[in-house]
Coordinates of C-alpha atoms in Angstrom, one line a residue:
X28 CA -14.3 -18.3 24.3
X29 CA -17.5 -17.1 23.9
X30 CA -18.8 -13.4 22.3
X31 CA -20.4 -10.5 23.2
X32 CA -24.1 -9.9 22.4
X33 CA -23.9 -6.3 23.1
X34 CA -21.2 -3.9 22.8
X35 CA -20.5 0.1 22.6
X36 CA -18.5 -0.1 19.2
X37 CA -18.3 -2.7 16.3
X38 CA -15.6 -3.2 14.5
X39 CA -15.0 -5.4 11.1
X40 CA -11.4 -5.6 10.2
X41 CA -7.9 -6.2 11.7
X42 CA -5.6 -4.0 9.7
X43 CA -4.3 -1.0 10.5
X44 CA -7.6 1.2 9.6
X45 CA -9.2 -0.9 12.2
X46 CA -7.1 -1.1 14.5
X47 CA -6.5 2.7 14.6
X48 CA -10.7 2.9 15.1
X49 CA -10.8 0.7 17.6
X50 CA -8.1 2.3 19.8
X51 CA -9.5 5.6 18.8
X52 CA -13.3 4.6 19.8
X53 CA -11.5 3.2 23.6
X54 CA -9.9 6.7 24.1
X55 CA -13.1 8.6 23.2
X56 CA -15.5 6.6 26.1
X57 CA -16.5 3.7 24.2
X58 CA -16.5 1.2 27.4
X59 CA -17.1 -2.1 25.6
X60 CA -15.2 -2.0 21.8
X61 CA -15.4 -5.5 20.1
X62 CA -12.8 -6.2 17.0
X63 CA -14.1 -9.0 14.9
X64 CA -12.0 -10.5 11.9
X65 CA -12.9 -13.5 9.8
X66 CA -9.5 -14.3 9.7
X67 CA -7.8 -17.1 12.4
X68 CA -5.6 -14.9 14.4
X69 CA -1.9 -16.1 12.1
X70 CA -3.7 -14.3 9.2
X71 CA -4.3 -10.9 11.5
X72 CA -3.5 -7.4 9.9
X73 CA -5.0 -7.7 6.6
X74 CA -3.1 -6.6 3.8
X75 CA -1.4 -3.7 6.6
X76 CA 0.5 -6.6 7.5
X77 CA 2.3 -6.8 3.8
X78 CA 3.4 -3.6 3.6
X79 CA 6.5 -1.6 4.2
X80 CA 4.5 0.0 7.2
X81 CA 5.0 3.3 5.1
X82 CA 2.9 6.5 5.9
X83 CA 3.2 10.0 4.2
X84 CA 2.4 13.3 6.2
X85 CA 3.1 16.3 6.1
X86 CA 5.8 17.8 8.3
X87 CA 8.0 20.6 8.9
X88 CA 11.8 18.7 8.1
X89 CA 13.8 16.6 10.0
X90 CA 13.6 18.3 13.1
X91 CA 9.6 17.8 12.8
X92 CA 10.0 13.9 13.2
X93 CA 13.1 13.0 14.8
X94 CA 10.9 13.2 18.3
X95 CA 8.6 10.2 16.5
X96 CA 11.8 8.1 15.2
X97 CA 14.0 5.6 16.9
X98 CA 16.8 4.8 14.4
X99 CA 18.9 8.1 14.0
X100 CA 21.4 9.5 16.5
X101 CA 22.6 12.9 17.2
X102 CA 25.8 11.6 14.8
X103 CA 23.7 10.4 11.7
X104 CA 21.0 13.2 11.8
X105 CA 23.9 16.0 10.7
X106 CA 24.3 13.7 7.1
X107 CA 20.8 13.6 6.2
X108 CA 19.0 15.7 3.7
X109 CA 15.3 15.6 4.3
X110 CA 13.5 18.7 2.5
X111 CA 10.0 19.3 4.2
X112 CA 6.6 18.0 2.7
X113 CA 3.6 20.9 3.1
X114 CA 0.0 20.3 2.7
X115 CA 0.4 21.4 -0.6
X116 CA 3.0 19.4 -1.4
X117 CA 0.9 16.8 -0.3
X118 CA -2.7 17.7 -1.9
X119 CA -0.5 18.6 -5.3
X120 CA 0.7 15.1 -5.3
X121 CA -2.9 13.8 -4.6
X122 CA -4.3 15.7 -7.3
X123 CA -1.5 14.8 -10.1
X124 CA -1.4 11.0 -9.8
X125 CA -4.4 10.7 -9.1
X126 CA -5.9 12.3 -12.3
X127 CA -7.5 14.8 -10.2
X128 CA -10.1 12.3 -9.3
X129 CA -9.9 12.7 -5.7
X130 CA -12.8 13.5 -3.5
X131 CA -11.4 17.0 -2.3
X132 CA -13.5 16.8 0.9
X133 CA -11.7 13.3 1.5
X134 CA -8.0 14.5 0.1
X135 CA -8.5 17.9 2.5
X136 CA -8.8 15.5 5.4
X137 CA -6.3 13.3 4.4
X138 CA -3.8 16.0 4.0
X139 CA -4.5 18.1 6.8
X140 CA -4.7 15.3 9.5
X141 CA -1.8 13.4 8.5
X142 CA 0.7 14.8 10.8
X143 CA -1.4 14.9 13.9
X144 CA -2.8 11.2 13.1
X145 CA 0.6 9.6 12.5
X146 CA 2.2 11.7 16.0
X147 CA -1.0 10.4 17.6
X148 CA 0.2 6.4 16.3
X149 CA 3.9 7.0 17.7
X150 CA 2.4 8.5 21.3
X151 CA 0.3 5.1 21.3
X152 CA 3.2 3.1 20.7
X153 CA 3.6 2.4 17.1
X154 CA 7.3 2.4 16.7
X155 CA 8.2 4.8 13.5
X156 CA 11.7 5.2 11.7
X157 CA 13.3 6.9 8.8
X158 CA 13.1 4.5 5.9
X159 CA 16.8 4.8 4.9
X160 CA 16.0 1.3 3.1
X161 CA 13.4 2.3 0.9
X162 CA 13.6 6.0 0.8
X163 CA 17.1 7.4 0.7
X164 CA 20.3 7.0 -1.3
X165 CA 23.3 8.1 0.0
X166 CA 24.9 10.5 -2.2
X167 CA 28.5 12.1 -1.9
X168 CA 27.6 10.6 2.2
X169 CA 24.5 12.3 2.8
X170 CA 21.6 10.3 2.8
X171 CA 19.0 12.2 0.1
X172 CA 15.8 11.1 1.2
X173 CA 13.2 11.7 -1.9
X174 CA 9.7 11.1 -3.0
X175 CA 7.9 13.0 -0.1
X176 CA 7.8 9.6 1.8
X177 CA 10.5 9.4 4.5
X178 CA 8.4 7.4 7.7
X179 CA 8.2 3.8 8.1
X180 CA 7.3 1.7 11.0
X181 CA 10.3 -0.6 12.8
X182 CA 9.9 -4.8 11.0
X183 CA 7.4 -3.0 8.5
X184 CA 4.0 -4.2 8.3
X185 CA 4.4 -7.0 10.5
X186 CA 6.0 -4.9 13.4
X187 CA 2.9 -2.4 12.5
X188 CA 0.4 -5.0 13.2
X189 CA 2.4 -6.4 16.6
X190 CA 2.5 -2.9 18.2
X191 CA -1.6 -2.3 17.0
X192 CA -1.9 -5.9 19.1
X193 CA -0.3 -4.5 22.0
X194 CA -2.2 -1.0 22.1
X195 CA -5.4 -2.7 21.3
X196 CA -4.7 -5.4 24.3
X197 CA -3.6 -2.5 26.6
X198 CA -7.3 -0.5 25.9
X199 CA -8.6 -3.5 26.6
X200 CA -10.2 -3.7 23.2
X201 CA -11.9 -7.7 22.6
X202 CA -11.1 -9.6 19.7
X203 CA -12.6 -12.5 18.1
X204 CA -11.1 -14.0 15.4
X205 CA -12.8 -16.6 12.6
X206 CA -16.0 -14.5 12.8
X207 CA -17.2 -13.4 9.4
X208 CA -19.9 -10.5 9.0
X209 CA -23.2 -12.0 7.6
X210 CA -25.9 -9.2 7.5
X211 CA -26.3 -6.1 9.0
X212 CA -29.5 -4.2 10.2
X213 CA -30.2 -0.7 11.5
X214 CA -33.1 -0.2 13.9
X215 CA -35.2 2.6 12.3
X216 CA -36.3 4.5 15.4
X217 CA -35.1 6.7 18.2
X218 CA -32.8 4.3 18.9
X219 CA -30.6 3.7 15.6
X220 CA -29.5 0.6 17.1
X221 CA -27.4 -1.4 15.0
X222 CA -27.8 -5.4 14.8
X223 CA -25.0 -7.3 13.1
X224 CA -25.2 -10.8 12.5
X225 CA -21.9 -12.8 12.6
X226 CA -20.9 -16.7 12.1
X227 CA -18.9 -18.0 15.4
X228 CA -18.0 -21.5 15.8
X229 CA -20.6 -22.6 13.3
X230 CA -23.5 -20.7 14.6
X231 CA -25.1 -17.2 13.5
X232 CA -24.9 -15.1 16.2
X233 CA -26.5 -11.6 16.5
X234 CA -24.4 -8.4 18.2
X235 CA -26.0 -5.5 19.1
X236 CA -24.3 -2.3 19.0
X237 CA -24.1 1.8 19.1
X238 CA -22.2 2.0 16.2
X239 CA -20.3 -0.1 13.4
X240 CA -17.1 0.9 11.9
X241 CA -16.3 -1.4 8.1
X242 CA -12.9 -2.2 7.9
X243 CA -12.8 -5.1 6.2
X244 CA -10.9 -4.3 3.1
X245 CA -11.4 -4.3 -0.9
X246 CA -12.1 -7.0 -2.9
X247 CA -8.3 -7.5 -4.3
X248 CA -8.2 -11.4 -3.4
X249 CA -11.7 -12.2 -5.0
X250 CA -10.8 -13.4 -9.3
X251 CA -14.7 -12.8 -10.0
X252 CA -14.8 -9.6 -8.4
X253 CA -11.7 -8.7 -10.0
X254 CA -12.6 -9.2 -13.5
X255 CA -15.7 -8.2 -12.7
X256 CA -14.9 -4.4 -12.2
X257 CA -11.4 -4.2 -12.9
X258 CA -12.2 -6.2 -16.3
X259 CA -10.5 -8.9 -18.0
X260 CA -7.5 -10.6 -17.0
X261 CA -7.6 -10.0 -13.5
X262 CA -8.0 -13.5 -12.7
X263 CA -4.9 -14.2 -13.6
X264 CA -3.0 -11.6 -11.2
X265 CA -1.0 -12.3 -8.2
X266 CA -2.3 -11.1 -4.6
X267 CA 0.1 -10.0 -2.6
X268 CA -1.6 -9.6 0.9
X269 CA -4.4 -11.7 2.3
X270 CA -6.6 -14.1 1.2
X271 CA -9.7 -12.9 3.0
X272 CA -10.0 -9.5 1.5
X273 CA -12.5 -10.9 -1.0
X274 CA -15.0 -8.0 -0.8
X275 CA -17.8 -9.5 1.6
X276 CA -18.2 -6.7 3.6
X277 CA -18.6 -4.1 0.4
X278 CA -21.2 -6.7 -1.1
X279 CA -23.1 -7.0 2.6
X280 CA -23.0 -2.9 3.5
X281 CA -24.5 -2.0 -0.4
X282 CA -27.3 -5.4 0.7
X283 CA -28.0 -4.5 3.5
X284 CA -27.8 -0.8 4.2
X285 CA -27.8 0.3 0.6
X286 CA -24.8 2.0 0.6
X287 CA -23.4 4.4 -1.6
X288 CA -20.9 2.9 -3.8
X289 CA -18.1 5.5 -4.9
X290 CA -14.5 6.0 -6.3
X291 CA -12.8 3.8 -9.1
X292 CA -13.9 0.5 -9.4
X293 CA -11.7 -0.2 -12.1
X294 CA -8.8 0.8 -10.6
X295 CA -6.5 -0.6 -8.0
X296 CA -2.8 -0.8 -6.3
X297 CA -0.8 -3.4 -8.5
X298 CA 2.8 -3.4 -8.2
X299 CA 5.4 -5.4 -10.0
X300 CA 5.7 -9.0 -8.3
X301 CA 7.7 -11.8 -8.3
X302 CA 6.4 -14.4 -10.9
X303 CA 7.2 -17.0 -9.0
X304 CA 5.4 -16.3 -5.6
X305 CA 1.9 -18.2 -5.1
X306 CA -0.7 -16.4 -6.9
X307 CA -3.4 -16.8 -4.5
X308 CA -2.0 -15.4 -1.4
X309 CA 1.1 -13.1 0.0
X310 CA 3.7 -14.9 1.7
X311 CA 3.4 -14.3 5.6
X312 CA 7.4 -14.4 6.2
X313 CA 8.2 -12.8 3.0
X314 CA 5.5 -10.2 3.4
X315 CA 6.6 -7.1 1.0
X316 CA 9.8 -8.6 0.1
X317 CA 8.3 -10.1 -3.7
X318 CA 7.7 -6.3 -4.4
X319 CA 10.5 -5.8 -7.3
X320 CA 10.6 -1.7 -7.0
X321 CA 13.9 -1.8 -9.2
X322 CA 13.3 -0.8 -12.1
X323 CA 14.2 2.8 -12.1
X324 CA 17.6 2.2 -11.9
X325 CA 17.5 -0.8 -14.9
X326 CA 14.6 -1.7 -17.7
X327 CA 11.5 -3.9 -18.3
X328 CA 11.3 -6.0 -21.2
X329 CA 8.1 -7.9 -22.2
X330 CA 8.1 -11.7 -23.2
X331 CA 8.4 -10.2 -27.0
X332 CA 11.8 -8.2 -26.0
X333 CA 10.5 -4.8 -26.0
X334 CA 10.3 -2.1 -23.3
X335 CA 6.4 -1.4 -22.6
X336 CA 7.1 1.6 -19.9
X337 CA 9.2 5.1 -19.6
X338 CA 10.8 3.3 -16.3
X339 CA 12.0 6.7 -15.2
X340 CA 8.6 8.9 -15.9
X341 CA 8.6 9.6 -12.3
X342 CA 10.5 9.0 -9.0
X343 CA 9.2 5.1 -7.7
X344 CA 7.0 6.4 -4.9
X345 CA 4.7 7.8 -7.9
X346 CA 4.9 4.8 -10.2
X347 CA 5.1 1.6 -8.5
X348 CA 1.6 1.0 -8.1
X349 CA 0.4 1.4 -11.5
X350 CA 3.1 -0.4 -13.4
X351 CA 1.7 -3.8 -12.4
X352 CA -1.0 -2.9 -14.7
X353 CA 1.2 -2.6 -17.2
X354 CA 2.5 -5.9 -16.2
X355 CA -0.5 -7.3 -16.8
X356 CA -1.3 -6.1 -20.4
X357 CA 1.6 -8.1 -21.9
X358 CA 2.2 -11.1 -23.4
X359 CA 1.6 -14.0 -20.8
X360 CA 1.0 -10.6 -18.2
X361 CA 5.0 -11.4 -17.2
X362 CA 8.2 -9.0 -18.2
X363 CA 11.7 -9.3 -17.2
X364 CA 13.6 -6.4 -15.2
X365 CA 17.1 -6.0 -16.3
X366 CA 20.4 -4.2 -14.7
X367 CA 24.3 -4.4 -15.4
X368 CA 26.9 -4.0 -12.5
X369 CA 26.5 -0.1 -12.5
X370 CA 23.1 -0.6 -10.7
X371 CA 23.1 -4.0 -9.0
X372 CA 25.1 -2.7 -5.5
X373 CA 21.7 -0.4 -5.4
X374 CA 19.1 -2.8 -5.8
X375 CA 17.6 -3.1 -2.0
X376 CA 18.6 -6.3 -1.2
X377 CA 15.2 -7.8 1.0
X378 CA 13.6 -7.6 -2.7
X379 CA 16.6 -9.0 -5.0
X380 CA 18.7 -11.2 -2.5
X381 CA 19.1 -14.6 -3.7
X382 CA 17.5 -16.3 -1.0
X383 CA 14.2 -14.1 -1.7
X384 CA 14.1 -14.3 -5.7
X385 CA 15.5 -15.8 -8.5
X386 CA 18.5 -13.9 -10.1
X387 CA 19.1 -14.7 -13.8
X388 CA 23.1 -13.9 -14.3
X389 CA 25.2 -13.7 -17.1
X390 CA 28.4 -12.1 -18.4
X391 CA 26.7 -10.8 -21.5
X392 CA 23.7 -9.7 -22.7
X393 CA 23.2 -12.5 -25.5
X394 CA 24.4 -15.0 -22.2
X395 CA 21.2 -13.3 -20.4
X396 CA 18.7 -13.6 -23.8
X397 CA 19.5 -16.6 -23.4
X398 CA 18.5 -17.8 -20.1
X399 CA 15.8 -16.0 -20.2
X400 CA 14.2 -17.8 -23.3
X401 CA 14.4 -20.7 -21.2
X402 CA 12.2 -18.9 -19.0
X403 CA 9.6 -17.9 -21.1
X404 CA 11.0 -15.1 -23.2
X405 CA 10.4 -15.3 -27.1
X406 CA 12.7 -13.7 -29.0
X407 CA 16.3 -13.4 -27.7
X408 CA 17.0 -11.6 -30.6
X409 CA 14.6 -8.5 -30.3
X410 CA 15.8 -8.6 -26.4
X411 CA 19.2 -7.8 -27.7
X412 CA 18.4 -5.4 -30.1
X413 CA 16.6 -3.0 -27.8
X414 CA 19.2 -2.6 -25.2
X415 CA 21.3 -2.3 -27.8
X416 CA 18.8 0.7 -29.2
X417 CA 18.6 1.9 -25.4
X418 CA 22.5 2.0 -24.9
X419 CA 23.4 3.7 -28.2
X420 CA 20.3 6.7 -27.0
X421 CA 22.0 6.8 -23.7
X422 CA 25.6 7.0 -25.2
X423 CA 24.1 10.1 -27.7
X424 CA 22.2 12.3 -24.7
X425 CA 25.8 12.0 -22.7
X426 CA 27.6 13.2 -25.5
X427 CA 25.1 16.3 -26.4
X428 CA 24.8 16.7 -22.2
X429 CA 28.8 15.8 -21.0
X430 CA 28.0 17.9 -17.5
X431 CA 24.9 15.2 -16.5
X432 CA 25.1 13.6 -13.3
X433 CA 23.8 10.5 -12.6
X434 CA 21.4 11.5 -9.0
X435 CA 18.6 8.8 -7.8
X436 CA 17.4 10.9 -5.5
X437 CA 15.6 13.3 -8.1
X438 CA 14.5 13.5 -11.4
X439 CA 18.3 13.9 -13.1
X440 CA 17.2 14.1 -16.7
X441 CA 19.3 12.0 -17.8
X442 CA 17.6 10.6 -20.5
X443 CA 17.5 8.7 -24.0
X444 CA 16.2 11.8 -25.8
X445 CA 18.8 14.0 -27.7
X446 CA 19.0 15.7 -30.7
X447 CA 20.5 13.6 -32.3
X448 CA 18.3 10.4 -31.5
X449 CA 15.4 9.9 -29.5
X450 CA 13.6 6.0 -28.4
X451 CA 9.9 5.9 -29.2
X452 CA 9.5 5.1 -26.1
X453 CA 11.9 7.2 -23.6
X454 CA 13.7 6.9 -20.3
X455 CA 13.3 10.3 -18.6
X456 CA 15.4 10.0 -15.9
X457 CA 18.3 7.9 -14.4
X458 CA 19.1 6.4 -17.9
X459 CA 22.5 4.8 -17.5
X460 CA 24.0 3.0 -20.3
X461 CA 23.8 -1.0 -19.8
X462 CA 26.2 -2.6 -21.2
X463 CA 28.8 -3.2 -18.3
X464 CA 28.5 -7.2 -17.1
X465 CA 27.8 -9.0 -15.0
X466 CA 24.0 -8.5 -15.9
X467 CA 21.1 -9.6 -13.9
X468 CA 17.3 -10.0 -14.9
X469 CA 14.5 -11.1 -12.9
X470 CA 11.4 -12.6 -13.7
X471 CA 8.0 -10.2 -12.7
X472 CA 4.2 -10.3 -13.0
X473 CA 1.2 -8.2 -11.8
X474 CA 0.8 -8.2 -7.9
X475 CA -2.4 -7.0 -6.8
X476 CA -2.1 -5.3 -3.3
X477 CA -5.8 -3.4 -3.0
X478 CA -8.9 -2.0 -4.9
X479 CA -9.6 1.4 -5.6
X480 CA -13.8 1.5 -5.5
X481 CA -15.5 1.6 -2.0
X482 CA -18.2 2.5 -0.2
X483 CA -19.1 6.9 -0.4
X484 CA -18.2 8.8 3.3
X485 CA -18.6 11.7 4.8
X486 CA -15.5 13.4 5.3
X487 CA -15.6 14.8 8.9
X488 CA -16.1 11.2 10.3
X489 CA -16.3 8.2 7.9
X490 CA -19.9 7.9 8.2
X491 CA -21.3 6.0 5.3
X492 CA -23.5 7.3 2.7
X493 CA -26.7 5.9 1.9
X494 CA -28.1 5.1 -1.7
X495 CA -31.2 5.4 -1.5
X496 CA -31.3 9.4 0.8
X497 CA -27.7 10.6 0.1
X498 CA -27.6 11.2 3.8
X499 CA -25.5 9.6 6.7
X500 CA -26.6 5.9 7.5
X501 CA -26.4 7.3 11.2
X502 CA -23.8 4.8 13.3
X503 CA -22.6 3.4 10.4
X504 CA -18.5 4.4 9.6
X505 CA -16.3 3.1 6.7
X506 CA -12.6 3.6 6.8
X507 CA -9.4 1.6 5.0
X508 CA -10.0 0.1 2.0
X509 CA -13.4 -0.1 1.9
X510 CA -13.8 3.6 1.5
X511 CA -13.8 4.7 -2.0
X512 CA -13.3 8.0 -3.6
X513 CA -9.8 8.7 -2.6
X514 CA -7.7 7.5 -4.9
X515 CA -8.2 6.6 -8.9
X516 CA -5.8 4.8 -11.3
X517 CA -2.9 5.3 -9.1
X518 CA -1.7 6.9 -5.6
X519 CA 1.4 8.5 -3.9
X520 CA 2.8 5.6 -2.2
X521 CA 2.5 5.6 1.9
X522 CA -0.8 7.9 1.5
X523 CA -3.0 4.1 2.2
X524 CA -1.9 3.6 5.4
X525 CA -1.7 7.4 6.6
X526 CA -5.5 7.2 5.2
X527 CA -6.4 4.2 7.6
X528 CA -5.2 6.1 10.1
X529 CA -6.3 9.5 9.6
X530 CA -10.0 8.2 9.0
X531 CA -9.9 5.6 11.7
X532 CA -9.3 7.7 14.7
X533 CA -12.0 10.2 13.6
X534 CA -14.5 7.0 13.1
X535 CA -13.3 6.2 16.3
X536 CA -14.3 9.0 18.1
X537 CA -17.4 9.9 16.2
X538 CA -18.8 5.8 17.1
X539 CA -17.6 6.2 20.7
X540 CA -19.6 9.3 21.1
X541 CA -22.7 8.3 19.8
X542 CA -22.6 5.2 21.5
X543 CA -22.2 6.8 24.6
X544 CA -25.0 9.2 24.0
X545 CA -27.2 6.2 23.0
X546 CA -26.1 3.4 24.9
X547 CA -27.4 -0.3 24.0
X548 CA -29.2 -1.9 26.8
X549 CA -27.0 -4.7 28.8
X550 CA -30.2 -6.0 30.7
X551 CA -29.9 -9.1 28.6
X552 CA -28.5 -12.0 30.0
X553 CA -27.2 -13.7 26.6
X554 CA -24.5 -15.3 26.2
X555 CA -20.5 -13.3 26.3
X556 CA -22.8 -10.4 28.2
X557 CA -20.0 -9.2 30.5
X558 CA -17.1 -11.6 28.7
X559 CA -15.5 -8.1 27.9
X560 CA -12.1 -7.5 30.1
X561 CA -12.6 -4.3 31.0

């Protein structure tokens, strides 16, 4: 199959940022929208494809997105508890776990789109649900959704990226797959016509368009970049989405266009990962399922026995995308999380079913030192010795606090800190004594999911930002991952994908209109002129 010479709107990028600008740039005019990725078409979806497919908006309650939701009945809705999440709500989460770091041009956006942008997905044909899974425990037979983040999308990421397929396919957006960005040029006249130069079967092929949207992702799957601005070590973590997010398109737009660089390029997404996944690349069936998001209801010892993080600081959504860092920093960048059989029924069981990981068992703790030194731990006998510590804390906060309820669902308080003995390093929340066998431990590292710097945007439409005038580079958008400034250190989790969106469709619409206001010429008779099907 041949491709296009010309077209209205240029896309780089196949993940859900792209996608979104691509359908968004069809609906707005844009009669000829070209999709290129320099992935084959197995690896499409870009690291949207290893998610959960979780998005957080704002929204009214329950009643706000049952219309948007196809897994709860007129029965199930009367036994669940879903408080609503306001634009505060929202903007205050931004700001606290995110140092307030946030770009607050880019977080107003964010916020205040998020419920349109996400209704706009689900009227398109993105199939949502409530993420009972991930997001709710059921409690005295309510489910108790928590964390702000209660949307999903049906088979996750990879049911995400099948329904962007089909939406794409139905706009009649083209695709070509295997075709890497190489340099990009923008015509300084009247015109502002941009040329992008692509590899296609081998050959360097240039495509002319109105306007060019960067989707193409961070540089999480690229060791030199890594250590490079996330600093040393980085090498050594595991990436959990797709190989081809190596940062080629960040290096080529700051080239080429002189683009603003922005946001924390030190910082990134890292979650705790199976240690025994392949370290260069996610797993296309297993997708998110080597996330191990257990450890607020257990503990993480390093290879040296001792706890490193307060496990229950904050509810999960909040936490599990810095702790891989922490991960990182230990001994051999590896820890072991631990439960007894008070916790194990509520581990989710696509993350900790035996088919998906490896379960370390044992009727006793010294049983589980044990078997873990044969798999890397160090000292069996400072493992035992701090959940011994950790019990005996626990055991003194229930006796000083005999009215405590154990609640997953919210911060509970139960804790290790009492008067009468406090951990130098506490458990805030949901500390359960564990001591009650069987126990089970599994083996963790640092999975690297997507980097924090980008490329500086406007925040009406994505436009990018150039260097060198600190004015839009005009037909030029950035969206997804490769815009920066958003988020710094950490991020409340389902606020990436919501992001692609929210910033997509308004790329979208901004390219499509100036394409249409300053069409490119289809006089040419170059090869793939007229090979779009629309």
């Amino acid at each position: 199959m041949t491709i296009p010479r010309e077209c209205d709107v240029l896309i780089v990028g196949s993940g859900n940022a792209g996608f979104s600008a691509a359908i968004s740039a069809a609906q707005n005019g844009a009669k000829r929208v070209l999709l290129i990725d320099s992935c084959p078409e197995s690896w499409a979806g870009g690291n949207s494809y290893f998610t959960a497919g979780a998005y957080r908006i704002v929204h009214q309650g329950l009643s706000d997105l049952l219309p948007i939701v196809n897994n709860v009945d007129d029965k199930l809705s009367q036994k669940i508890d879903l408080d609503p999440y306001s634009e505060d709500d929202f903007a205050n989460d931004m700001r606290r776990v995110c140092m307030g770091r946030s770009d607050p041009k880019l977080c107003k956006t964010l916020v205040q789109d998020s419920n349109s942008a996400i209704k706009w997905l689900a009227q398109n044909g993105i199939r949502f649900q409530l993420s009972f899974d991930r997001q709710a425990y059921q409690v005295d037979g309510r489910f108790k959704f928590w964390g702000g983040l209660s949307l999903k999308t049906e088979d996750g990421g990879k049911g995400l990226i099948v329904d962007h397929m089909n939406i794409a396919k139905r706009h009649k957006v083209d695709i070509r797959w295997e075709t890497p960005l190489v340099s990009i040029s923008v015509d300084p006249g009247i015109s502002g016509t941009i040329s992008a130069t692509v590899q296609h079967k081998g050959h360097n092929i240039v495509i002319t368009a109105g306007a060019l949207i960067l989707a193409g992702g961070g540089f999480e799957a690229n060791p030199r970049m890594r250590c490079q601005y996330l600093g040393p070590n980085w090498d050594i973590a595991r990436v959990r989405g797709t190989p081809f997010n190596n940062g080629g398109c960040l290096e080529i737009a700051m080239r080429d266009l002189f683009a603003q660089p922005t946001g924390n390029w030190s910082g990134c997404h890292s979650v705790a990962w199976d240690a025994n996944a392949d370290p260069n690349t996610g797993d296309r069936e297993a997708s998110n399922e080597h996330t191990k998001s257990g450890y607020p209801l257990g503990l993480m010892l390093n290879m040296e026995g001792k706890r490193f993080v307060d496990e229950g600081v904050d509810l999960r959504n909040y936490t599990y995308a810095k702790f891989g860092r922490a991960i990182l920093a230990q001994p051999e960048s590896t820890a072991f999380q631990v439960w007894d059989s008070r916790t194990i029924p509520w581990l989710r069981s696509e993350e900790y079913r035996q088919e998906r990981v490896e379960r370390i068992t044992a009727a006793t703790i010294e049983e589980l030192a044990s078997k873990c030194v044969q798999r890397g731990l160090h000292d069996s006998q400072a493992f035992v010795k701090t959940l011994s510590s950790y019990n005996e804390a626990v055991y003194a906060h229930r006796k000083e606090n005999p009215n405590a309820t154990w609640n997953p669902a919210i911060k509970d308080g139960l804790s290790t800190q009492s008067l009468s003995m406090k951990l130098p390093l506490a458990k805030s929340n949901w500390a359960l004594p564990l001591d009650q066998g069987p126990f089970l431990a599994v083996k963790v590292t640092c999975g690297v999911t997507f980097t924090f710097g980008g490329l500086s945007v406007d925040s009406e439409d994505a436009h990018v930002i150039s260097t060198v005038t600190g004015k839009k580079i005009a037909g030029v958008f950035c969206v997804g991952e490769m815009m920066g400034g958003l988020f710094y250190s950490n991020y409340p989790g389902g606020s990436g994908l919501t992001s692609g969106v929210v910033f997509g469709r308004r790329a979208g619409r901004a390219a499509a209109q100036l394409a249409i206001a300053k069409p490119v010429s289809t006089t040419k008779g170059t090869e793939g002129a007229g090979d779009f099907k629309s």
